[in-house]
mmCIF file of C-alpha atoms in Angstrom:
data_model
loop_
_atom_site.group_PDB
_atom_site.id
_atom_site.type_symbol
_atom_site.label_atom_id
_atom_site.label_comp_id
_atom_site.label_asym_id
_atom_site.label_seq_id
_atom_site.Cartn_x
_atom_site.Cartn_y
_atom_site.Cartn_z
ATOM 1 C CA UNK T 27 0.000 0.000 0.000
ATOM 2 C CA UNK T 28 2.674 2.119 0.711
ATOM 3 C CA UNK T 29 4.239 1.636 -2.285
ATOM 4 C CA UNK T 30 1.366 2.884 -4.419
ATOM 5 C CA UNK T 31 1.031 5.894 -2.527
ATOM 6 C CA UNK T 32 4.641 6.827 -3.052
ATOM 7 C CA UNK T 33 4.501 5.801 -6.557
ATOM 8 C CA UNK T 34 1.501 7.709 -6.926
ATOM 9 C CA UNK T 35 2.953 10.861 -5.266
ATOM 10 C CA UNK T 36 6.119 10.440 -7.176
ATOM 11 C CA UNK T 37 4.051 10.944 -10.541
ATOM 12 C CA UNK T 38 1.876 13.626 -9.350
ATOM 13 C CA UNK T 39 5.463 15.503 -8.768
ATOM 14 C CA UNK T 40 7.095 14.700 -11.966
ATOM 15 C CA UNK T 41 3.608 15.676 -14.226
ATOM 16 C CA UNK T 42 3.550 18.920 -12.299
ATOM 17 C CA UNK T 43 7.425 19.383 -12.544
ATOM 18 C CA UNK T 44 7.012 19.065 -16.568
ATOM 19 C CA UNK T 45 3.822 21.715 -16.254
ATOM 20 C CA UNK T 46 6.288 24.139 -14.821
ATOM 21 C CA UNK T 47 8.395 23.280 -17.266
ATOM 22 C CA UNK T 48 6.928 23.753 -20.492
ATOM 23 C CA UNK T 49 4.862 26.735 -19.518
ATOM 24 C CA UNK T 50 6.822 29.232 -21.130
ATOM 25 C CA UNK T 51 4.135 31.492 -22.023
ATOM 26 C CA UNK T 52 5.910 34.289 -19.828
ATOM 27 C CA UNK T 53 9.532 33.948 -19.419
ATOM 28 C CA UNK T 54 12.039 35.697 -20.060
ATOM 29 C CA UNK T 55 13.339 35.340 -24.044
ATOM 30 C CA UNK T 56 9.573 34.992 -25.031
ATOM 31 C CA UNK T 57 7.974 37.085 -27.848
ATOM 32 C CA UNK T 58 6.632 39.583 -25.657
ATOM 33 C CA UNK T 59 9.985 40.908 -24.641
ATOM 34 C CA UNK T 60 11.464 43.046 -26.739
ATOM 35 C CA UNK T 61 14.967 43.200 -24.532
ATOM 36 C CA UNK T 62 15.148 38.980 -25.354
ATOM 37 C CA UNK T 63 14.094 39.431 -29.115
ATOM 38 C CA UNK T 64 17.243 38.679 -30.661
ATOM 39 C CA UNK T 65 18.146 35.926 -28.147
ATOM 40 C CA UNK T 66 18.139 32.239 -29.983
ATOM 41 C CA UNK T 67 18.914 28.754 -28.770
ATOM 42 C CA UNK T 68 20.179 25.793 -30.035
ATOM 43 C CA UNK T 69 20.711 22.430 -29.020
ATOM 44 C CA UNK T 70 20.068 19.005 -30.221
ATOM 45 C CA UNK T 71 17.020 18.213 -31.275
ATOM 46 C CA UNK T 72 16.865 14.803 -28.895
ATOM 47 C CA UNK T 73 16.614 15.476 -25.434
ATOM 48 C CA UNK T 74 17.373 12.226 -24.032
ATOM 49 C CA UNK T 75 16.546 11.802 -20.255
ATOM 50 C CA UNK T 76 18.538 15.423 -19.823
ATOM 51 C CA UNK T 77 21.577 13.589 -19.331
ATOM 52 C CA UNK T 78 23.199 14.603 -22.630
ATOM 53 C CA UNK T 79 22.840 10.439 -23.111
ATOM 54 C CA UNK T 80 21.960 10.527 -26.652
ATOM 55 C CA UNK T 81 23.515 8.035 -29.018
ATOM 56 C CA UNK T 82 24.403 7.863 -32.779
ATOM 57 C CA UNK T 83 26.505 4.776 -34.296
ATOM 58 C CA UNK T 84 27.719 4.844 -37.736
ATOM 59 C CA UNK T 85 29.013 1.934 -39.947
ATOM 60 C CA UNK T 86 32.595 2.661 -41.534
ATOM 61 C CA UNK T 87 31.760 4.810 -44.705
ATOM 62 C CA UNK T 88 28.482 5.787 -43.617
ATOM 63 C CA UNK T 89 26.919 9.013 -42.851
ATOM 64 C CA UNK T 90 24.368 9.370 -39.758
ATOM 65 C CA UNK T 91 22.490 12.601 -39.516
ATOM 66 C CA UNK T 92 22.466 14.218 -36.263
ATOM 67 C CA UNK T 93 19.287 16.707 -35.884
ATOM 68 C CA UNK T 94 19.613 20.004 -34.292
ATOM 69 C CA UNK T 95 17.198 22.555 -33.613
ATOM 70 C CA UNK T 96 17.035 26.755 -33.332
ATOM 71 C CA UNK T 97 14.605 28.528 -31.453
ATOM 72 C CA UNK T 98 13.550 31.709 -33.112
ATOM 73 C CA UNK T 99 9.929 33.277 -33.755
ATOM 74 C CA UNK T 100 9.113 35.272 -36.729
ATOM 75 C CA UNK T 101 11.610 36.653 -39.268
ATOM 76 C CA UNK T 102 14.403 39.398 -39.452
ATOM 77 C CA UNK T 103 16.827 41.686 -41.274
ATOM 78 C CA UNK T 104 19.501 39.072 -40.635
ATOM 79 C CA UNK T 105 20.576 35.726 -40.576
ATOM 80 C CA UNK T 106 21.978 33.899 -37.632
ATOM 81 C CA UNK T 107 25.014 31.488 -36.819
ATOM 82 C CA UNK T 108 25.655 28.948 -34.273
ATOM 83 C CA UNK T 109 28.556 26.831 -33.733
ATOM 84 C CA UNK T 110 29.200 22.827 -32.963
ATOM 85 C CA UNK T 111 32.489 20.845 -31.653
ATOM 86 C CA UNK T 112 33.783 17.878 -32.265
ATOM 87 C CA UNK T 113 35.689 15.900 -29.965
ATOM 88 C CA UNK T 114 37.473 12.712 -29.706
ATOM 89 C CA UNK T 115 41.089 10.972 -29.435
ATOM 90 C CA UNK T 116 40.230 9.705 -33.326
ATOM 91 C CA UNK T 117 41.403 11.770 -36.098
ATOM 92 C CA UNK T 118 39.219 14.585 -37.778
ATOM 93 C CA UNK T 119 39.662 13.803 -41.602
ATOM 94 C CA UNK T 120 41.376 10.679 -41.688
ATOM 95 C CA UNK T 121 38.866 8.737 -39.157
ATOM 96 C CA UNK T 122 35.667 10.500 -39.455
ATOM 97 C CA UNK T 123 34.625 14.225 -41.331
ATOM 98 C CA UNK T 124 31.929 16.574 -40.876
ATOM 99 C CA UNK T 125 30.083 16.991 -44.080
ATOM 100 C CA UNK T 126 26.986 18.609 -45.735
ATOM 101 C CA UNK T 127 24.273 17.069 -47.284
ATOM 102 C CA UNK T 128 26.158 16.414 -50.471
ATOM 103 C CA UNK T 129 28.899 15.103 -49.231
ATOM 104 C CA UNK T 130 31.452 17.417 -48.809
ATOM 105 C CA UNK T 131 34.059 17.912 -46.241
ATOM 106 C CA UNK T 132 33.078 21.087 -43.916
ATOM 107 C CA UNK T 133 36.148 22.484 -42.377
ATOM 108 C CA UNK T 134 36.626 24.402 -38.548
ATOM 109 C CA UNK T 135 36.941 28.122 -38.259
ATOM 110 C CA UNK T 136 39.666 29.597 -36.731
ATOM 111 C CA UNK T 137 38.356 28.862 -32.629
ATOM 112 C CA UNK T 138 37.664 24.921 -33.737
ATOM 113 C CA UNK T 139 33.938 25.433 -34.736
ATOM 114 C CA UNK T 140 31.692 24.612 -37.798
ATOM 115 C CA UNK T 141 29.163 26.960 -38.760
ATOM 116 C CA UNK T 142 25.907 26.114 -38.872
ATOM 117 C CA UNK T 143 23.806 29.312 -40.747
ATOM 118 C CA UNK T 144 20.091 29.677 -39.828
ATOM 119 C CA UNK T 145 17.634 31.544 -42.782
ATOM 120 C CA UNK T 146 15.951 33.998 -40.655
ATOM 121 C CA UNK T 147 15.185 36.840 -43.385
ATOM 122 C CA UNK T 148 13.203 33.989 -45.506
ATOM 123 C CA UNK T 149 9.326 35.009 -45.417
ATOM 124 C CA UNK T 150 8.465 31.333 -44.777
ATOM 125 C CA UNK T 151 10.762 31.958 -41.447
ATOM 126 C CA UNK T 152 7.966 31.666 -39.234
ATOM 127 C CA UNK T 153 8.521 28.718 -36.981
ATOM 128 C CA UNK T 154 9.505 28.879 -33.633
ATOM 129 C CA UNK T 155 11.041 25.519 -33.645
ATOM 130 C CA UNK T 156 13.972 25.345 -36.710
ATOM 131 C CA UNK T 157 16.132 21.620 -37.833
ATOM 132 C CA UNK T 158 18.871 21.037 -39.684
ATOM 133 C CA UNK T 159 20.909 17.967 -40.036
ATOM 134 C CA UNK T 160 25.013 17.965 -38.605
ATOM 135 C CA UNK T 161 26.783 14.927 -41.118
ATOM 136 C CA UNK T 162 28.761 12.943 -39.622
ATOM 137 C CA UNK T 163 30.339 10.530 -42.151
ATOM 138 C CA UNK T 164 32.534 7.861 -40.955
ATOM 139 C CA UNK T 165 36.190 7.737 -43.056
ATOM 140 C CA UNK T 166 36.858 3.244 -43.238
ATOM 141 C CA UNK T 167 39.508 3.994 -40.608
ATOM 142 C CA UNK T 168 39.829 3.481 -36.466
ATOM 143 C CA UNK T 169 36.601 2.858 -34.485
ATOM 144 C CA UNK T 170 35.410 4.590 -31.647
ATOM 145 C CA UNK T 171 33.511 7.455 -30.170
ATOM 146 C CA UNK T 172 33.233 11.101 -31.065
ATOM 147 C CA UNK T 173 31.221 13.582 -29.198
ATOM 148 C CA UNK T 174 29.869 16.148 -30.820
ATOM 149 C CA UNK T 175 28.903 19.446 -29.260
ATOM 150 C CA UNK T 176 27.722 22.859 -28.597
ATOM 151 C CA UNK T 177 29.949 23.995 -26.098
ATOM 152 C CA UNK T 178 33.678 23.986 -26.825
ATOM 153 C CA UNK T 179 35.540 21.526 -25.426
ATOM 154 C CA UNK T 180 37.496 24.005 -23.386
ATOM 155 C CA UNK T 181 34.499 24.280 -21.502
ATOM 156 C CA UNK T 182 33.801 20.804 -20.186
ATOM 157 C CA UNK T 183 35.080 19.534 -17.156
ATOM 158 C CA UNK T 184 37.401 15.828 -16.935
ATOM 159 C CA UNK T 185 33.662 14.689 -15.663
ATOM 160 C CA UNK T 186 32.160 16.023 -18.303
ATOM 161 C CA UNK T 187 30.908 19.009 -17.259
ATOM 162 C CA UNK T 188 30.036 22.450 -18.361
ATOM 163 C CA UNK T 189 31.934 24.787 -16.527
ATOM 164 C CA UNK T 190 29.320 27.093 -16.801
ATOM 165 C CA UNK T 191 26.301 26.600 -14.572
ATOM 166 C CA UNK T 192 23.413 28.853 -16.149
ATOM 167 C CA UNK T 193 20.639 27.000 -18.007
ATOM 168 C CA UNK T 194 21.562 28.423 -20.732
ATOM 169 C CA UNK T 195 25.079 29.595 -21.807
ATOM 170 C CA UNK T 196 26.200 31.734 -24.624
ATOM 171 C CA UNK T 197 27.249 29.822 -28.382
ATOM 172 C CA UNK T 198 27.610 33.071 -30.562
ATOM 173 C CA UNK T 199 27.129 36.540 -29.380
ATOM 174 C CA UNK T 200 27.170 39.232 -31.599
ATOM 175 C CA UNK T 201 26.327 43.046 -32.023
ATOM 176 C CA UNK T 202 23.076 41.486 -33.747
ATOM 177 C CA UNK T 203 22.247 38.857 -31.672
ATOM 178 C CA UNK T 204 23.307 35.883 -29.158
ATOM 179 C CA UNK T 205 22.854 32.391 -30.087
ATOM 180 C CA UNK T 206 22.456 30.166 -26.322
ATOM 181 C CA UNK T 207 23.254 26.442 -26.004
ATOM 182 C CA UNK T 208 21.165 25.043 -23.682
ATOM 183 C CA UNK T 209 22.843 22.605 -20.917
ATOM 184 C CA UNK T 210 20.613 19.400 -21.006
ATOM 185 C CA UNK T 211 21.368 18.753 -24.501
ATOM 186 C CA UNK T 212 24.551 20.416 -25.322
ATOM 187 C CA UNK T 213 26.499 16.797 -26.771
ATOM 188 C CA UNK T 214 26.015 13.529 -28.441
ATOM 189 C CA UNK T 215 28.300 10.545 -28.643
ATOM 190 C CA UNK T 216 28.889 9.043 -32.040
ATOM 191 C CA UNK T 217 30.238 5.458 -32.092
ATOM 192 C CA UNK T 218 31.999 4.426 -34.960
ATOM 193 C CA UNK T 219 31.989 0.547 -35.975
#
């Protein structure tokens, strides 16, 4: 009996937990704010349990596409950018390569990053909730695992850690505009076969 009870109880807490959660109708970066207008966020577009515990595996010389997703309502005068890691004691370009959808190698900017551009000018720009695909391709050479991220890799901890503890921490700020990585879904692990 007492075991129900608690299991009931525990429920009741975690459904009102996710209420609190997902009512965002007033926070802070919402549409009604004109201060937050020109904040973004990015992450991965699976959540996982909030552990960062997503997984991807990859067969030599295959591709697997890894979804990520941009939080923006409405359009404007500008486009935006937000940056992703990779990183892993395999080698970039001889054991694995970050492509685009045709194929082609992608290559770091000068801090380490790809560039990921988001179309926010486009009149069809409308959704709050933007994908894209990262392409991961797999090179026929060592197996193992490669996280990909959207922190740099400076920024993690030995445990695996952000270093920084806000919800949400910065991934691009400009004069324009600041691109946020969020913290529960900031990496995935690739294994390669």
């Amino acid at each position: 009996m007492k075991s129900n009870i608690f299991k009931l109880m525990s429920l009741v807490c975690l459904l009102c937990g996710g209420m609190m959660l997902t009512a965002c109708d007033n926070d802070d970066w919402g549409n009604d704010n004109a201060e937050k207008m020109n904040e973004f966020f990015f992450g991965f577009q699976d959540w996982g349990t909030l552990k960062n515990d997503v997984t991807f595996s990859v067969n030599q010389g295959g591709t697997v596409e890894i979804p990520v997703q941009f939080w923006c309502s409405g359009t404007r005068s500008f486009d935006a950018e937000s940056f992703y890691y990779v990183d892993s004691k395999l080698a970039l370009g001889t054991d694995y390569q970050i492509v685009d959808t045709n194929g082609n190698p992608l290559s770091q900017n000068d801090k380490g990053a790809f560039v990921m551009k988001w179309n926010l000018t486009s009149p069809d720009a409308t959704n709050n909730h933007r994908v894209q695909n990262i392409y991961f391709k797999a090179l026929n050479g060592a197996k193992g695992d490669v996280t990909v991220m959207t922190f740099d890799p400076k920024d993690v901890d030995e445990a695996g850690k952000i270093k920084i503890s806000n919800a949400y921490t910065p991934n691009n700020i400009t004069g324009q505009y600041e691109v946020h990585a969020f913290t529960q879904n900031y990496k995935v692990k690739v294994t390669i076969k």
